[in-house]
Amino acid sequence: MKSSFRWYGESDPVTLENIRQIPGMRSIVSAVYDVPPGEVWPLEKLERMAALCKENGLVFDIVESIPVTEDIKLGGKERDRHLDNYCENIRRCAEVGVRCVTYNFMPVFDWTRTQLDRPAPDGSKSLVMYWDQLRDLDPLKEDIHLPGWDSSYTQDEVRELIKAYGELGEEGLWENIAYFLKKVIPVAEECGVIMALHPDDPPYPIFGLPRVITCEENLDRYLSIVDSFSNSLCLCTGSLGCSRENDIPALTRKYSAMGRIGFMHLRNVKILEDGSFEECGHRSEAGSLDMNAIVRALVETGFDGGFRPDHGRDIWGEGGKPGYGLYDRALGTAYINGLIEANGGRLETI
């Protein structure tokens, strides 16, 4: 397996020098963040990123993410142009050595939380979603500013998008997913790139928006649209694990044995009695997921792709980007490394 770490580029307070000192670290997960969704990434930006990683003894071989625009998801007038540009971005990523591209098909919002700095008894802070803070909100009737929402949308634009997705419905979204995959996956195959789909976070409807990447049945449906190893999953244990209906060790074992996991996000989550959840430390004892069973499933099925420690807590007063500070993600990596070794696996180095 290949240990990786998400890096937000040269403006990230977590530096490549920091990351390279994490034991077993190999790969950098990043993207071009200053180009609007739907447009082409300049090759020189990708080349610079690859060069900086190489200078620090790391490999830039995973992109997260090339955004899927609302026009693509909704089947809007700019869909075909955006898809052509999406395919060109895959080609350019492959040219600099990227072998996996993570993306998602979540309408409007990539993820939903109600607080980004909820204090825990030990003094750490983490991301949470509490239903009692969410259930009475109605973005069609009032201005809502939840943490993590894309600030580039005005409230009126959010309302129009929610209405558009309501009219589209789940089956309409599935049709647009198929259109996307049939255009993109052949290009990925030609380039030797794995497209790794991230599940909805959380894996159930929010504000009536259709969310379909939520459970085993729907993951099977997605993978069957284009039956190709380039059409794979970014299996995020914390996202799928927010629902008690999802058996994460079993899903990991199933899709890894099929060769259809392109990338792993490994994190724990604590599900509360009412279905709310809190992000927590990576250890199994900290949350609701058996992290050892998940890693064992990967080792026993021969998974050789990349993984990264997903969202970490804010610990030791770091005060970094919510979920993406250095300290707790480094601790998470060390814990995962230990589980891999204990289960007879090994880390691939450069």
CSV table of C-alpha atoms in Angstrom, one decimal:
chain,number,residue,atom,x,y,z
A,1,MET,CA,0.0,0.0,0.0
A,2,LYS,CA,1.0,3.6,-0.6
A,3,SER,CA,0.9,6.1,2.2
A,4,SER,CA,-0.3,9.5,1.0
A,5,PHE,CA,-1.1,12.9,2.4
A,6,ARG,CA,-3.4,15.7,1.1
A,7,TRP,CA,-1.6,19.0,0.5
A,8,TYR,CA,-3.2,22.2,-0.6
A,9,GLY,CA,-0.3,23.6,-2.4
A,10,GLU,CA,2.3,26.2,-1.6
A,11,SER,CA,-0.1,28.3,0.5
A,12,ASP,CA,-0.8,25.3,2.8
A,13,PRO,CA,0.6,25.9,6.3
A,14,VAL,CA,1.4,22.1,6.3
A,15,THR,CA,4.6,22.0,4.2
A,16,LEU,CA,6.1,19.3,2.1
A,17,GLU,CA,9.0,19.3,4.5
A,18,ASN,CA,6.6,18.5,7.3
A,19,ILE,CA,4.9,15.8,5.3
A,20,ARG,CA,8.1,14.1,4.2
A,21,GLN,CA,9.0,13.5,7.9
A,22,ILE,CA,5.9,11.4,8.6
A,23,PRO,CA,7.1,7.7,8.7
A,24,GLY,CA,6.4,5.7,5.6
A,25,MET,CA,5.1,8.7,3.6
A,26,ARG,CA,5.3,8.4,-0.2
A,27,SER,CA,2.7,10.3,-2.1
A,28,ILE,CA,1.1,13.7,-2.3
A,29,VAL,CA,-2.6,14.2,-3.0
A,30,SER,CA,-3.3,17.6,-4.4
A,31,ALA,CA,-5.0,19.6,-7.2
A,32,VAL,CA,-4.9,22.9,-9.0
A,33,TYR,CA,-7.0,25.1,-6.8
A,34,ASP,CA,-7.0,28.5,-8.5
A,35,VAL,CA,-8.6,27.5,-11.8
A,36,PRO,CA,-12.5,27.7,-11.9
A,37,PRO,CA,-14.3,24.4,-12.2
A,38,GLY,CA,-14.9,23.4,-15.8
A,39,GLU,CA,-11.8,25.0,-17.1
A,40,VAL,CA,-8.5,23.5,-18.2
A,41,TRP,CA,-5.6,23.3,-15.7
A,42,PRO,CA,-2.3,24.8,-17.0
A,43,LEU,CA,0.2,22.1,-17.5
A,44,GLU,CA,3.0,24.2,-16.0
A,45,LYS,CA,1.1,24.3,-12.7
A,46,LEU,CA,0.9,20.5,-12.6
A,47,GLU,CA,4.6,20.3,-13.6
A,48,ARG,CA,5.6,22.6,-10.8
A,49,MET,CA,3.7,20.6,-8.3
A,50,ALA,CA,5.3,17.4,-9.4
A,51,ALA,CA,8.7,19.0,-9.3
A,52,LEU,CA,8.2,20.4,-5.8
A,53,CYS,CA,7.2,16.9,-4.5
A,54,LYS,CA,10.2,15.3,-6.1
A,55,GLU,CA,12.5,17.8,-4.5
A,56,ASN,CA,11.1,16.7,-1.2
A,57,GLY,CA,11.4,13.0,-1.8
A,58,LEU,CA,7.7,12.6,-2.5
A,59,VAL,CA,5.6,11.6,-5.5
A,60,PHE,CA,2.7,13.6,-6.9
A,61,ASP,CA,0.5,10.8,-8.3
A,62,ILE,CA,-3.0,11.3,-6.9
A,63,VAL,CA,-5.3,14.2,-7.7
A,64,GLU,CA,-8.1,15.2,-5.4
A,65,SER,CA,-10.1,16.5,-7.1
A,66,ILE,CA,-11.0,17.5,-10.6
A,67,PRO,CA,-14.4,19.1,-9.8
A,68,VAL,CA,-17.4,17.9,-11.6
A,69,THR,CA,-19.4,21.0,-12.4
A,70,GLU,CA,-23.1,21.6,-11.7
A,71,ASP,CA,-23.6,21.8,-15.4
A,72,ILE,CA,-22.2,18.3,-15.8
A,73,LYS,CA,-24.3,17.0,-12.8
A,74,LEU,CA,-27.5,18.8,-14.0
A,75,GLY,CA,-27.0,18.2,-17.7
A,76,GLY,CA,-26.8,22.0,-18.4
A,77,LYS,CA,-25.8,23.9,-21.5
A,78,GLU,CA,-22.1,23.9,-20.6
A,79,ARG,CA,-22.0,20.2,-20.0
A,80,ASP,CA,-20.2,19.1,-23.1
A,81,ARG,CA,-17.6,21.9,-23.0
A,82,HIS,CA,-16.9,21.1,-19.4
A,83,LEU,CA,-16.6,17.4,-20.1
A,84,ASP,CA,-14.1,18.1,-22.9
A,85,ASN,CA,-12.1,20.2,-20.5
A,86,TYR,CA,-12.4,17.5,-17.8
A,87,CYS,CA,-10.9,14.9,-20.2
A,88,GLU,CA,-8.1,17.3,-21.1
A,89,ASN,CA,-7.3,17.7,-17.4
A,90,ILE,CA,-7.1,13.9,-17.1
A,91,ARG,CA,-4.6,13.8,-20.0
A,92,ARG,CA,-2.5,16.6,-18.4
A,93,CYS,CA,-2.5,15.0,-15.0
A,94,ALA,CA,-1.3,11.7,-16.6
A,95,GLU,CA,1.4,13.6,-18.4
A,96,VAL,CA,3.0,14.5,-15.0
A,97,GLY,CA,2.7,11.1,-13.5
A,98,VAL,CA,-0.7,11.2,-11.8
A,99,ARG,CA,-2.3,7.7,-11.7
A,100,CYS,CA,-5.4,8.3,-9.7
A,101,VAL,CA,-8.0,11.1,-9.9
A,102,THR,CA,-10.6,11.4,-7.0
A,103,TYR,CA,-13.9,13.2,-7.6
A,104,ASN,CA,-17.5,13.2,-6.4
A,105,PHE,CA,-21.0,13.6,-7.8
A,106,MET,CA,-22.5,15.4,-4.7
A,107,PRO,CA,-25.1,18.1,-5.7
A,108,VAL,CA,-24.2,21.7,-4.7
A,109,PHE,CA,-22.2,20.8,-1.5
A,110,ASP,CA,-19.3,18.5,-1.2
A,111,TRP,CA,-19.9,17.8,2.4
A,112,THR,CA,-22.2,19.0,5.2
A,113,ARG,CA,-21.3,19.7,8.8
A,114,THR,CA,-22.9,22.0,11.4
A,115,GLN,CA,-19.7,22.9,13.3
A,116,LEU,CA,-16.0,22.6,12.5
A,117,ASP,CA,-14.5,23.1,15.9
A,118,ARG,CA,-16.6,21.2,18.4
A,119,PRO,CA,-14.6,20.7,21.6
A,120,ALA,CA,-14.2,17.1,22.9
A,121,PRO,CA,-13.7,16.3,26.6
A,122,ASP,CA,-9.9,15.9,26.0
A,123,GLY,CA,-9.7,19.5,24.6
A,124,SER,CA,-9.3,18.5,20.9
A,125,LYS,CA,-11.7,20.0,18.4
A,126,SER,CA,-13.3,18.3,15.4
A,127,LEU,CA,-16.0,18.5,12.7
A,128,VAL,CA,-19.5,17.4,13.6
A,129,MET,CA,-23.0,17.2,12.2
A,130,TYR,CA,-25.9,17.4,14.7
A,131,TRP,CA,-29.4,16.8,13.4
A,132,ASP,CA,-30.9,19.2,16.0
A,133,GLN,CA,-28.9,22.0,14.4
A,134,LEU,CA,-29.9,21.0,10.9
A,135,ARG,CA,-33.4,19.6,10.7
A,136,ASP,CA,-35.3,22.8,11.0
A,137,LEU,CA,-33.3,24.8,8.4
A,138,ASP,CA,-34.8,25.5,5.0
A,139,PRO,CA,-32.4,27.0,2.5
A,140,LEU,CA,-35.4,27.7,0.2
A,141,LYS,CA,-36.9,30.0,2.7
A,142,GLU,CA,-34.0,31.5,4.7
A,143,ASP,CA,-30.4,32.4,4.3
A,144,ILE,CA,-28.2,29.6,5.6
A,145,HIS,CA,-24.4,29.6,6.0
A,146,LEU,CA,-23.2,26.2,7.1
A,147,PRO,CA,-19.5,25.7,7.5
A,148,GLY,CA,-17.7,24.3,4.5
A,149,TRP,CA,-20.4,25.4,2.0
A,150,ASP,CA,-19.0,27.0,-1.2
A,151,SER,CA,-19.0,30.7,-0.6
A,152,SER,CA,-18.9,31.4,-4.4
A,153,TYR,CA,-22.6,30.7,-4.5
A,154,THR,CA,-25.0,33.4,-3.5
A,155,GLN,CA,-28.1,32.4,-1.5
A,156,ASP,CA,-30.3,32.9,-4.5
A,157,GLU,CA,-28.0,30.7,-6.6
A,158,VAL,CA,-28.1,28.0,-3.9
A,159,ARG,CA,-31.9,28.2,-4.0
A,160,GLU,CA,-32.0,27.8,-7.8
A,161,LEU,CA,-29.6,24.9,-7.7
A,162,ILE,CA,-31.7,23.1,-5.0
A,163,LYS,CA,-34.8,23.6,-7.1
A,164,ALA,CA,-33.1,22.4,-10.2
A,165,TYR,CA,-31.9,19.2,-8.5
A,166,GLY,CA,-35.3,18.7,-7.0
A,167,GLU,CA,-36.8,18.7,-10.6
A,168,LEU,CA,-34.0,16.4,-11.8
A,169,GLY,CA,-34.5,13.8,-9.1
A,170,GLU,CA,-32.4,10.7,-8.4
A,171,GLU,CA,-33.0,9.0,-11.8
A,172,GLY,CA,-32.2,12.2,-13.6
A,173,LEU,CA,-28.9,12.3,-11.7
A,174,TRP,CA,-28.2,8.7,-12.5
A,175,GLU,CA,-28.7,9.5,-16.2
A,176,ASN,CA,-26.2,12.4,-16.0
A,177,ILE,CA,-23.7,10.1,-14.1
A,178,ALA,CA,-23.9,7.6,-17.0
A,179,TYR,CA,-23.3,10.4,-19.5
A,180,PHE,CA,-20.2,11.5,-17.6
A,181,LEU,CA,-18.8,8.0,-17.2
A,182,LYS,CA,-19.2,7.1,-20.8
A,183,LYS,CA,-17.3,10.2,-21.8
A,184,VAL,CA,-14.6,10.2,-19.2
A,185,ILE,CA,-13.7,6.5,-18.4
A,186,PRO,CA,-12.4,5.7,-22.0
A,187,VAL,CA,-10.0,8.7,-21.7
A,188,ALA,CA,-8.9,7.6,-18.3
A,189,GLU,CA,-8.2,4.1,-19.7
A,190,GLU,CA,-6.2,5.5,-22.5
A,191,CYS,CA,-4.1,7.5,-20.0
A,192,GLY,CA,-3.6,4.7,-17.5
A,193,VAL,CA,-5.5,6.7,-14.9
A,194,ILE,CA,-8.0,5.3,-12.3
A,195,MET,CA,-11.0,7.5,-11.6
A,196,ALA,CA,-11.9,7.1,-7.9
A,197,LEU,CA,-15.4,8.1,-6.9
A,198,HIS,CA,-15.9,9.6,-3.5
A,199,PRO,CA,-19.2,8.7,-1.7
A,200,ASP,CA,-21.7,11.3,-0.6
A,201,ASP,CA,-20.8,12.9,2.7
A,202,PRO,CA,-23.0,12.2,4.7
A,203,PRO,CA,-24.5,9.3,2.7
A,204,TYR,CA,-28.2,10.4,2.8
A,205,PRO,CA,-30.3,13.2,1.5
A,206,ILE,CA,-29.8,16.8,2.8
A,207,PHE,CA,-32.4,19.5,2.1
A,208,GLY,CA,-34.1,17.2,-0.4
A,209,LEU,CA,-31.1,17.1,-2.7
A,210,PRO,CA,-30.7,13.7,-4.5
A,211,ARG,CA,-27.7,11.9,-3.2
A,212,VAL,CA,-27.1,8.5,-4.7
A,213,ILE,CA,-23.5,7.4,-3.8
A,214,THR,CA,-24.6,6.2,-0.4
A,215,CYS,CA,-24.8,2.4,0.0
A,216,GLU,CA,-23.7,-1.0,-1.5
A,217,GLU,CA,-26.6,-1.2,-3.9
A,218,ASN,CA,-25.8,2.2,-5.4
A,219,LEU,CA,-22.1,1.6,-5.5
A,220,ASP,CA,-22.7,-1.6,-7.4
A,221,ARG,CA,-25.0,0.3,-9.8
A,222,TYR,CA,-22.3,3.0,-10.3
A,223,LEU,CA,-19.5,0.6,-11.1
A,224,SER,CA,-21.7,-1.4,-13.5
A,225,ILE,CA,-22.4,1.6,-15.8
A,226,VAL,CA,-18.9,1.3,-17.3
A,227,ASP,CA,-17.3,-2.0,-16.2
A,228,SER,CA,-13.7,-0.9,-16.1
A,229,PHE,CA,-10.9,-0.9,-13.6
A,230,SER,CA,-10.6,2.8,-14.4
A,231,ASN,CA,-14.1,3.2,-13.0
A,232,SER,CA,-13.4,2.6,-9.3
A,233,LEU,CA,-14.1,4.0,-5.9
A,234,CYS,CA,-12.4,6.3,-3.4
A,235,LEU,CA,-13.8,4.3,-0.5
A,236,CYS,CA,-14.0,6.9,2.3
A,237,THR,CA,-14.6,5.0,5.5
A,238,GLY,CA,-15.7,8.1,7.4
A,239,SER,CA,-18.3,9.2,4.8
A,240,LEU,CA,-19.9,5.9,4.2
A,241,GLY,CA,-19.4,5.1,7.9
A,242,CYS,CA,-21.8,7.9,9.0
A,243,SER,CA,-24.6,5.5,8.3
A,244,ARG,CA,-25.1,2.4,10.4
A,245,GLU,CA,-26.5,0.7,7.4
A,246,ASN,CA,-23.1,0.5,5.8
A,247,ASP,CA,-20.8,-2.4,7.0
A,248,ILE,CA,-17.5,-0.7,6.2
A,249,PRO,CA,-15.1,-3.7,6.7
A,250,ALA,CA,-17.4,-5.8,4.5
A,251,LEU,CA,-17.6,-3.1,1.8
A,252,THR,CA,-13.9,-2.7,1.9
A,253,ARG,CA,-13.3,-6.4,1.5
A,254,LYS,CA,-15.8,-6.7,-1.4
A,255,TYR,CA,-14.6,-3.9,-3.5
A,256,SER,CA,-10.9,-4.4,-2.9
A,257,ALA,CA,-11.3,-8.1,-3.9
A,258,MET,CA,-13.0,-6.9,-7.1
A,259,GLY,CA,-10.0,-4.6,-7.8
A,260,ARG,CA,-12.4,-1.6,-7.8
A,261,ILE,CA,-10.9,0.6,-5.0
A,262,GLY,CA,-8.6,3.2,-6.5
A,263,PHE,CA,-8.0,5.1,-3.3
A,264,MET,CA,-8.8,4.8,0.4
A,265,HIS,CA,-9.7,7.6,2.8
A,266,LEU,CA,-9.1,6.1,6.3
A,267,ARG,CA,-10.8,7.8,9.2
A,268,ASN,CA,-13.1,7.0,12.1
A,269,VAL,CA,-16.4,8.6,13.0
A,270,LYS,CA,-18.6,8.3,16.1
A,271,ILE,CA,-22.3,7.9,15.3
A,272,LEU,CA,-24.6,9.2,18.0
A,273,GLU,CA,-28.0,7.8,19.0
A,274,ASP,CA,-30.1,10.1,16.8
A,275,GLY,CA,-27.9,9.5,13.7
A,276,SER,CA,-25.8,12.6,14.2
A,277,PHE,CA,-22.0,12.1,14.1
A,278,GLU,CA,-18.8,13.4,15.3
A,279,GLU,CA,-15.4,13.1,13.7
A,280,CYS,CA,-12.8,11.6,16.1
A,281,GLY,CA,-9.4,10.2,16.4
A,282,HIS,CA,-8.4,7.3,14.0
A,283,ARG,CA,-8.3,4.5,16.6
A,284,SER,CA,-11.1,2.0,16.6
A,285,GLU,CA,-11.9,2.7,20.2
A,286,ALA,CA,-12.5,6.4,19.5
A,287,GLY,CA,-15.5,5.9,17.2
A,288,SER,CA,-18.0,3.5,15.6
A,289,LEU,CA,-15.7,1.8,13.0
A,290,ASP,CA,-13.4,-1.2,13.4
A,291,MET,CA,-10.4,0.3,11.8
A,292,ASN,CA,-8.3,-2.8,12.3
A,293,ALA,CA,-10.9,-4.9,10.4
A,294,ILE,CA,-10.9,-2.4,7.6
A,295,VAL,CA,-7.1,-2.5,7.2
A,296,ARG,CA,-7.1,-6.3,7.5
A,297,ALA,CA,-9.6,-6.5,4.6
A,298,LEU,CA,-7.3,-4.4,2.5
A,299,VAL,CA,-4.2,-6.5,3.3
A,300,GLU,CA,-5.9,-9.8,2.8
A,301,THR,CA,-7.3,-8.8,-0.6
A,302,GLY,CA,-4.0,-7.5,-1.8
A,303,PHE,CA,-4.8,-3.8,-2.1
A,304,ASP,CA,-1.8,-2.0,-3.4
A,305,GLY,CA,-3.3,1.5,-4.0
A,306,GLY,CA,-2.9,4.7,-2.1
A,307,PHE,CA,-4.5,5.6,1.2
A,308,ARG,CA,-4.5,8.7,3.2
A,309,PRO,CA,-5.4,9.6,6.8
A,310,ASP,CA,-8.6,11.6,6.3
A,311,HIS,CA,-9.9,14.4,8.5
A,312,GLY,CA,-7.9,14.9,11.7
A,313,ARG,CA,-8.8,16.7,14.9
A,314,ASP,CA,-7.4,20.0,15.8
A,315,ILE,CA,-5.0,19.1,18.6
A,316,TRP,CA,-2.2,20.7,20.6
A,317,GLY,CA,-3.5,24.2,19.7
A,318,GLU,CA,-2.5,23.8,16.0
A,319,GLY,CA,-5.5,25.8,14.7
A,320,GLY,CA,-4.9,24.7,11.1
A,321,LYS,CA,-7.4,24.2,8.2
A,322,PRO,CA,-10.4,22.3,9.8
A,323,GLY,CA,-9.8,18.6,9.3
A,324,TYR,CA,-6.5,19.1,7.6
A,325,GLY,CA,-3.9,20.1,10.2
A,326,LEU,CA,-0.6,18.3,10.4
A,327,TYR,CA,-0.6,16.8,13.9
A,328,ASP,CA,-3.6,14.5,14.1
A,329,ARG,CA,-3.3,13.3,10.5
A,330,ALA,CA,0.4,12.4,11.2
A,331,LEU,CA,-0.8,10.5,14.3
A,332,GLY,CA,-3.5,8.8,12.1
A,333,THR,CA,-0.8,7.8,9.6
A,334,ALA,CA,1.3,6.2,12.3
A,335,TYR,CA,-1.7,4.3,13.6
A,336,ILE,CA,-2.6,3.0,10.1
A,337,ASN,CA,1.0,2.1,9.4
A,338,GLY,CA,0.9,0.0,12.6
A,339,LEU,CA,-2.3,-1.8,11.6
A,340,ILE,CA,-0.9,-2.6,8.2
A,341,GLU,CA,2.3,-4.1,9.7
A,342,ALA,CA,0.3,-6.0,12.3
A,343,ASN,CA,-1.9,-7.6,9.6
A,344,GLY,CA,1.1,-8.7,7.5
A,345,GLY,CA,1.0,-5.9,5.0
A,346,ARG,CA,3.7,-3.6,3.8
A,347,LEU,CA,4.2,0.0,2.7
A,348,GLU,CA,5.5,0.7,-0.8
A,349,THR,CA,8.3,3.3,-0.8
A,350,ILE,CA,9.7,5.4,-3.6
